[in-house]
C-alpha positions as a printed Julia matrix, in Angstrom:
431×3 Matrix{Float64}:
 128.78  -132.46   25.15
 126.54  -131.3    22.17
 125.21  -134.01   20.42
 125.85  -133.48   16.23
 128.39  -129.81   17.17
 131.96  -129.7    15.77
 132.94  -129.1    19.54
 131.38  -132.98   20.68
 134.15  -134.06   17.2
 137.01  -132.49   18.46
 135.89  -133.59   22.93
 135.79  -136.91   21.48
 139.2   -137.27   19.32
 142.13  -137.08   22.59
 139.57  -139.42   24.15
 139.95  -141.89   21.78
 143.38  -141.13   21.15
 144.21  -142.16   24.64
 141.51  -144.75   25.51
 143.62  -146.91   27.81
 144.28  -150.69   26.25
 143.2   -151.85   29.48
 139.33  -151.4    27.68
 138.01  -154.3    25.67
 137.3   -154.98   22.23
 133.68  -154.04   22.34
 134.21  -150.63   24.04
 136.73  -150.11   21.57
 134.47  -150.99   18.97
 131.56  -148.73   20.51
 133.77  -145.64   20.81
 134.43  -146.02   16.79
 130.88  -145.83   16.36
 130.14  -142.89   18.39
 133.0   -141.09   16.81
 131.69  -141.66   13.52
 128.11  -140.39   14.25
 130.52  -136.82   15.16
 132.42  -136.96   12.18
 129.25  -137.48    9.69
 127.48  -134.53   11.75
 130.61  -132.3    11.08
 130.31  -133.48    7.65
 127.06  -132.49    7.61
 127.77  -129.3     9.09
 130.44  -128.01    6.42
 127.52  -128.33    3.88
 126.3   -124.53    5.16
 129.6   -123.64    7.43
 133.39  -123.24    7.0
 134.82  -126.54    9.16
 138.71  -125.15    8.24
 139.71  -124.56   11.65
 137.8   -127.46   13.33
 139.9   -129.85   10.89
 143.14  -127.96   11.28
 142.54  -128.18   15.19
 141.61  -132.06   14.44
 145.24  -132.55   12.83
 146.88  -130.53   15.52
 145.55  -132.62   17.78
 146.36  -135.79   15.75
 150.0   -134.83   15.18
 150.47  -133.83   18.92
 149.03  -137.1    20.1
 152.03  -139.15   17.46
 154.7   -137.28   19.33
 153.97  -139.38   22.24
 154.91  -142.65   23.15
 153.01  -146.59   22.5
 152.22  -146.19   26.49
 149.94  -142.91   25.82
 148.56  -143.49   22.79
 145.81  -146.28   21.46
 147.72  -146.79   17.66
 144.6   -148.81   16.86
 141.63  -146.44   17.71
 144.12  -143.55   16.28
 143.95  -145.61   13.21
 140.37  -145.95   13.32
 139.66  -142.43   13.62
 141.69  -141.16   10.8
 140.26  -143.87    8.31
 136.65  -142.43    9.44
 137.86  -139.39    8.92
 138.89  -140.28    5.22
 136.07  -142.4     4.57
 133.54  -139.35    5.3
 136.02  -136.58    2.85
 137.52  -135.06    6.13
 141.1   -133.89    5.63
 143.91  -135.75    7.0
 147.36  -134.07    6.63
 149.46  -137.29    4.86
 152.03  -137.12    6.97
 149.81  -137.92   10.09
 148.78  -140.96    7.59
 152.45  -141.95    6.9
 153.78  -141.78   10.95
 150.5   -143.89   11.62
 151.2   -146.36    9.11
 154.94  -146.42   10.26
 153.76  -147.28   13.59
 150.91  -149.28   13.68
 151.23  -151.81   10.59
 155.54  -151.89   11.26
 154.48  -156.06   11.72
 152.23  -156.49    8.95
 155.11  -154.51    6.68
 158.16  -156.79    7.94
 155.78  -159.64    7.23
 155.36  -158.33    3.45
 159.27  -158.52    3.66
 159.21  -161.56    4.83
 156.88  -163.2     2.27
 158.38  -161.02   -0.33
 160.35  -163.31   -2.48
 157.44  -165.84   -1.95
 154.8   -164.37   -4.44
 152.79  -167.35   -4.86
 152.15  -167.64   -0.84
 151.35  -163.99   -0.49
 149.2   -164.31   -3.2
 147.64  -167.73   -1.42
 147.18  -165.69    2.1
 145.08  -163.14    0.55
 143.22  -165.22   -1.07
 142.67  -167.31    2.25
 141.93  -163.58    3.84
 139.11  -162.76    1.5
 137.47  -166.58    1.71
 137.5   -165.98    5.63
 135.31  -163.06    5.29
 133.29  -163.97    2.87
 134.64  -161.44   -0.15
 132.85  -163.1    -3.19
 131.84  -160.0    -4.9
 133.05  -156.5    -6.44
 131.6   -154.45   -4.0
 132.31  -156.67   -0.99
 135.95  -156.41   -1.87
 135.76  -152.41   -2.35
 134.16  -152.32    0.72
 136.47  -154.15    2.79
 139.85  -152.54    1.83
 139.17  -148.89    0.78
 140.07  -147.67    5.03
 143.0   -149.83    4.48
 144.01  -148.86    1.55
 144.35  -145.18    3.07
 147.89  -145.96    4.73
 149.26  -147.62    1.8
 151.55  -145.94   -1.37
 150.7   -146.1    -4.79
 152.99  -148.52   -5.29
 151.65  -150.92   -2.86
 148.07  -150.5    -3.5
 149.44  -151.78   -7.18
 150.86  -154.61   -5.69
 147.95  -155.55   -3.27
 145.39  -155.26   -6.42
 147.56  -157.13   -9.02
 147.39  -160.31   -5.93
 143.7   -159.85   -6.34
 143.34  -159.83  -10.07
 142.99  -163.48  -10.62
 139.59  -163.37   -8.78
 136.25  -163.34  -11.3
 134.98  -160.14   -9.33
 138.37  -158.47   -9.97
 137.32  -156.28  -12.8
 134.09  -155.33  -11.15
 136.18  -154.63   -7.84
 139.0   -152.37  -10.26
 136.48  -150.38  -11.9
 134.69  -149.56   -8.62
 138.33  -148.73   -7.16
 138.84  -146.3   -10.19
 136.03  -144.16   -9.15
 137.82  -143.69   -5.68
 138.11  -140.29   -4.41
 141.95  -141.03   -3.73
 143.74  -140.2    -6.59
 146.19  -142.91   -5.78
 143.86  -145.39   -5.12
 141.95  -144.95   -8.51
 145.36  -144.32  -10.55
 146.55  -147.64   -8.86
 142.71  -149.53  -10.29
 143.45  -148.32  -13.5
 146.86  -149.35  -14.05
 146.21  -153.08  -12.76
 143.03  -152.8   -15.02
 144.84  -152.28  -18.01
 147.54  -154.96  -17.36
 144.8   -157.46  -17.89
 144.01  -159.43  -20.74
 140.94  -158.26  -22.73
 139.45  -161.71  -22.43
 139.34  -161.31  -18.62
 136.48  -158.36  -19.7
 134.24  -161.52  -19.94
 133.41  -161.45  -16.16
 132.81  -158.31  -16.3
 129.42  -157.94  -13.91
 127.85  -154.15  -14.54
 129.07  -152.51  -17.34
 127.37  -149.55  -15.92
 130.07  -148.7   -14.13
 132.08  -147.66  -17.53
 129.35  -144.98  -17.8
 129.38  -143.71  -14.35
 133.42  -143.63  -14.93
 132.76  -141.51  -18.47
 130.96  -139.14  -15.96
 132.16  -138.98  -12.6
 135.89  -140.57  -12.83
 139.17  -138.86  -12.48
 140.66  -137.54  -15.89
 143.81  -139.51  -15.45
 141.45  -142.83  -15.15
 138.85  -141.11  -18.24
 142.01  -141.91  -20.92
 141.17  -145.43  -20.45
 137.75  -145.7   -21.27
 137.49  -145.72  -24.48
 139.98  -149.09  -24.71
 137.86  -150.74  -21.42
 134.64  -149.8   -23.14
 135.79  -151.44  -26.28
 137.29  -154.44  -24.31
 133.6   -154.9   -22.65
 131.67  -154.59  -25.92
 133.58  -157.63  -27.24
 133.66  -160.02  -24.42
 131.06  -158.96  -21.98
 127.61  -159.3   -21.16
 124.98  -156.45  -21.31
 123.44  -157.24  -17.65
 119.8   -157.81  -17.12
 118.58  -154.37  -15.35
 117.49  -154.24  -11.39
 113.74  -153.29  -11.36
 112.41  -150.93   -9.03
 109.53  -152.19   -7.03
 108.77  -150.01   -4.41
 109.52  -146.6    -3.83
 108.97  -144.51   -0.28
 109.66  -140.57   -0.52
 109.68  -138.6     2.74
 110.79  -135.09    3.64
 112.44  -135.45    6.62
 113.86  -132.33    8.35
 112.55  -129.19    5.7
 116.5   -128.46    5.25
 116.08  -128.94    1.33
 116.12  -132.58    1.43
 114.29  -135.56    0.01
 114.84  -139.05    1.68
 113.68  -141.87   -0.64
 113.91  -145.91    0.22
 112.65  -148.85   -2.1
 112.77  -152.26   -3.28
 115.09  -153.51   -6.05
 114.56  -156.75   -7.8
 117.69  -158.95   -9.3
 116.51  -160.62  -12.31
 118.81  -163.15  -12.3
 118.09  -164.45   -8.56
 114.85  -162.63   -8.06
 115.69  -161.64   -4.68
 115.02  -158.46   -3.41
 117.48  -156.07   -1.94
 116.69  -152.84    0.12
 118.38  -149.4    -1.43
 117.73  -145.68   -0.45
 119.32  -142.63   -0.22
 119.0   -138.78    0.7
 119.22  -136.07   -2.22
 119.85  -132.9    -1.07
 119.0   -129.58   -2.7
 122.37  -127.93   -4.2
 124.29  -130.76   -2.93
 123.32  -133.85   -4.82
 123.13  -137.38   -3.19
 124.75  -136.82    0.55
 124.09  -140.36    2.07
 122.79  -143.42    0.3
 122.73  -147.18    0.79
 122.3   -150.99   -0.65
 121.95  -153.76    1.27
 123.23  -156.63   -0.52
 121.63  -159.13    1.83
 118.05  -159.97    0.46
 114.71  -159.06    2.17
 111.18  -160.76    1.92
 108.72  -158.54    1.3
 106.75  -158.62    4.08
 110.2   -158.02    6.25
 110.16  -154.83    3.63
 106.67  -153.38    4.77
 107.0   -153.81    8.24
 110.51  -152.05    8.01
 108.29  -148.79    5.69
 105.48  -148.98    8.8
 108.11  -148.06   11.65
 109.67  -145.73    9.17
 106.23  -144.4     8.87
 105.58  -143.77   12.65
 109.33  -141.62   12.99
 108.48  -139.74    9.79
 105.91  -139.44    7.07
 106.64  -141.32    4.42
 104.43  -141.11    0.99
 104.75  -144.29   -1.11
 105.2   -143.33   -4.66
 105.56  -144.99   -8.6
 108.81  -145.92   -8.63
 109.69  -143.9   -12.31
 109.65  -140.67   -9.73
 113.32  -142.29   -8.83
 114.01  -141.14  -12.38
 113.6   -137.47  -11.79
 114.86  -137.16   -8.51
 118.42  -138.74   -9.63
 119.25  -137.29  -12.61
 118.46  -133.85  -11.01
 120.93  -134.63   -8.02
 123.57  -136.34  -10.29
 123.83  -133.35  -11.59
 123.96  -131.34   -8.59
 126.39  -134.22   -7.23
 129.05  -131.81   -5.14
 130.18  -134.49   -3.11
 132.06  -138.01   -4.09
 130.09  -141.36   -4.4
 131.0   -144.25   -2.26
 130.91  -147.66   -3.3
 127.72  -148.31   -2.57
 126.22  -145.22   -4.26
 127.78  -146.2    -7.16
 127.02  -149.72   -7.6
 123.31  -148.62   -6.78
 123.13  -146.76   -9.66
 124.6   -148.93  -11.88
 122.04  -151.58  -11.08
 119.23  -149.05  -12.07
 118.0   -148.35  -15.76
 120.86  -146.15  -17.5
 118.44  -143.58  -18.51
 117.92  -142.83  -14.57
 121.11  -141.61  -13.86
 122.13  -139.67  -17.66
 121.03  -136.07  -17.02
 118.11  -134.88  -19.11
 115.62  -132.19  -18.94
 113.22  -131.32  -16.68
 109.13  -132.1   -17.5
 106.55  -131.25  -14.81
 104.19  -133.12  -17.36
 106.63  -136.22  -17.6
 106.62  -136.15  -13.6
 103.4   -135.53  -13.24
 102.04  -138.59  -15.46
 104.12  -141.07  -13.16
 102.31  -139.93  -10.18
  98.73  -141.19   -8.73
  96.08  -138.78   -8.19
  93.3   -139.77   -6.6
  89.81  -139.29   -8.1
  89.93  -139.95  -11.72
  86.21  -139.42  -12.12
  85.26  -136.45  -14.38
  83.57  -135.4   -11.85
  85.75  -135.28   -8.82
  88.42  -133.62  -11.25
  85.68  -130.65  -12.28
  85.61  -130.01   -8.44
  89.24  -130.54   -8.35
  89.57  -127.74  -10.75
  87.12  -125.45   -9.21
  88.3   -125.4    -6.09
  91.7   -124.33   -7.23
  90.42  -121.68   -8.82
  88.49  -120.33   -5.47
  91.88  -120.73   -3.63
  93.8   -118.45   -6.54
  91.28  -116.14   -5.62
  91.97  -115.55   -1.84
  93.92  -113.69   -0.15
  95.69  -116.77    1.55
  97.7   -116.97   -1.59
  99.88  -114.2    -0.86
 101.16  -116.19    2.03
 102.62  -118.75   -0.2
 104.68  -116.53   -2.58
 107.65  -114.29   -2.26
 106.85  -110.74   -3.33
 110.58  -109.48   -3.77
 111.85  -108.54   -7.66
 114.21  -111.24   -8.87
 117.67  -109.76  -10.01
 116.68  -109.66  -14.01
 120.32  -110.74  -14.93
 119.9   -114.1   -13.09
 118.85  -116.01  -15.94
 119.09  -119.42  -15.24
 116.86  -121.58  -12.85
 120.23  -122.68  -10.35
 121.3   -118.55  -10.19
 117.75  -117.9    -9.09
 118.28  -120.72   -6.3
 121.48  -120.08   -5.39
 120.91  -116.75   -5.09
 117.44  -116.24   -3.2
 116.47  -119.72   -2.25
 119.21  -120.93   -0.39
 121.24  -118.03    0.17
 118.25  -116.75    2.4
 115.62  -120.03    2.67
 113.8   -118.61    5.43
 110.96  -117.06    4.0
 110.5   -119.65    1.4
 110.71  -122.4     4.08
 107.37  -119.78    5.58
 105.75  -120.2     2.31
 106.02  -123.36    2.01
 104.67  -124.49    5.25
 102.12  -121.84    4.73
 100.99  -123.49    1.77
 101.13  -126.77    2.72
């Protein structure tokens, strides 16, 4: 099997499919992480190929495997698998969604049936369910129902979000919701969202989220902004912004890409968390992360020196964070997950709003060594001797650029990454 192919994705789905019960919890458990590590290299993959009939093949096999019987089929990996498969934007036909959910949560429905008439105890066993696991935030909520949340309707995603509304994170955890890529999962935030009170706007934790909504949000969820946005000015806080302490850049693989990893600082707690990301050329941000627990610093630096032995890893001013987002937000092809978004909307708004490009703006946040007048003059010669040499012609592209292509992105999409090859050459050459 081919570690990171499409063919090791679709080996690996009728063995989990029909991993025998007889297996424990922990394989279980490891064979859900393995198949996850296939399904974010397909996803991967259908950034530069067409993954079509690989995912039709994937729901063939899906659908063939729900004809079958409880005694040749694991219901609970099967599960697994498809909410990996949603969680990473991988097509799942609905109805394979809707005969898993008939089968595998038939208890937890008749127990909704049960409880039904009994709103105040439904309410009070959720509520026990998210103290259990330790749901005291927003994000922690988003985080642990959005692969449930799959096999659920509309309707009941209402239901299941109006139980959690009385909690003070609720509004953080709605707005978060509304930025799902679901339709039916945001529609469902919104509507809950506006059935609240204005007043409840007071807990309101990152009003930053109303902006990344304004920009990134579904149009059906963008006719409510103007009323939240109103509803926040009047009750809630402006938060204190997250400051960026440390920034690491590395470029990891040369496919276009531009891993970054730093240090943000909560100004209420003054804890520090970790946060990073990868921004991809022409694709925007295509993996990012925030740990929520804090880190001591020294933890930090000893994490950046074995980052630093698998790949070089430059550290930088942390304003460079600036550039590099606003260019990928607006190259963002791909939708944000929770923890993307609540990322950004701890850093400075003007980091994420798109604005124009400034090599001079760029280049005043980095540090150059030698600042002597001197070590510049020789700086500055020696640049001049290397325009003059015939090594230079190995870092350019001598081909005539189509004089129609008048932008900057048809130039890239058309010669850079249409055909990278020989600009990949120039710039190792160069380097």
């Amino acid at each position: 099997m081919i570690n990171g192919s499409p063919e090791s994705f679709i080996t690996a789905l009728p063995i989990g499919l029909s991993l025998s019960k007889a297996f424990d919890e922990r394989q279980e458990e490891l064979f859900v992480d393995y198949f996850s590590q296939m399904a974010d290299d397909l996803r991967i993959h259908s950034r530069s190929h067409d993954i079509t009939e690989i995912i039709d093949i994937a729901n063939g096999v899906l659908a063939h495997a729900l004809e079958l019987g409880d005694d040749h089929i694991n219901l609970m990996l099967t599960g697994e698998i498809i909410k990996c498969m949603k969680h990473l934007k991988l097509h799942v036909d609905d109805e394979i969604i809707m005969k898993v959910r008939e089968r595998i949560q038939q208890r937890a429905i008749e127990q909704r049936e049960h409880l039904g008439q009994d709103h105040e105890k439904l309410t009070e066993n959720l509520v026990a369910d998210l103290n259990k696991f330790g749901i005291d935030t927003g994000l922690a909520f988003c985080q642990f129902v959005s692969g449930e949340l799959v096999f659920l309707t509309e309707q009941e995603i209402q239901g299941l979000l109006t139980m959690m509304s009385h909690q003070p994170w609720s509004i953080d955890a709605l707005l978060l919701l509304s930025l799902n890529a679901e339709p039916k999962i945001a529609d469902s935030a919104a509507s809950v969202l506006n059935s609240l009170s204005a007043k409840r706007w007071k807990s309101l934790g990152q009003r930053q989220y109303l902006t990344l909504i304004q920009r990134f949000g579904h149009d059906s969820v963008k006719t409510h902004l103007s009323a939240w946005q109103k509803s926040a000015m009047q009750y809630s806080k402006q938060a204190e912004q997250h400051q960026v302490t440390e920034l690491y850049l590395s470029y990891p693989d040369g496919n276009h890409a531009i891993l970054f990893n730093g240090l943000l600082i909560d100004p209420t707690t003054k804890n520090a968390h970790v946060f990073g990301g990868v921004f991809r050329l022409g694709f925007g941000l295509v993996d990012s992360y925030f740990d929520t627990n804090p880190v001591d610093t020294v933890q930090y630096k000893k994490m950046t020196a074995e980052m630093d032995t698998a790949v070089d890893v430059v550290q930088c001013h942390p304003n460079i964070l600036r550039h590099i987002l606003c260019w990928a937000l607006d190259e963002q092809q791909e939708p944000l997950d929770p923890d993307t978004l609540h990322m950004l909307a701890l850093l400075p708004s003007q980091w994420t709003e798109p604005q124009p490009f400034s090599l001079d703006k760029l280049a005043s946040t980095c540090d150059f060594p030698g600042k002597h007048p001197d070590a510049l003059a020789r700086g500055h010669l020696s640049s001049k001797l290397l325009v003059n040499t015939p090594l230079i012609e190995t870092w350019t592209i001598a081909e005539s650029i189509d004089p129609t292509l008048d932008t900057l992105r048809k130039v890239r999409n058309r010669y850079y990454l249409e055909h990278p090859e020989p600009y990949i050459k120039a710039l190792a050459l160069s380097g």
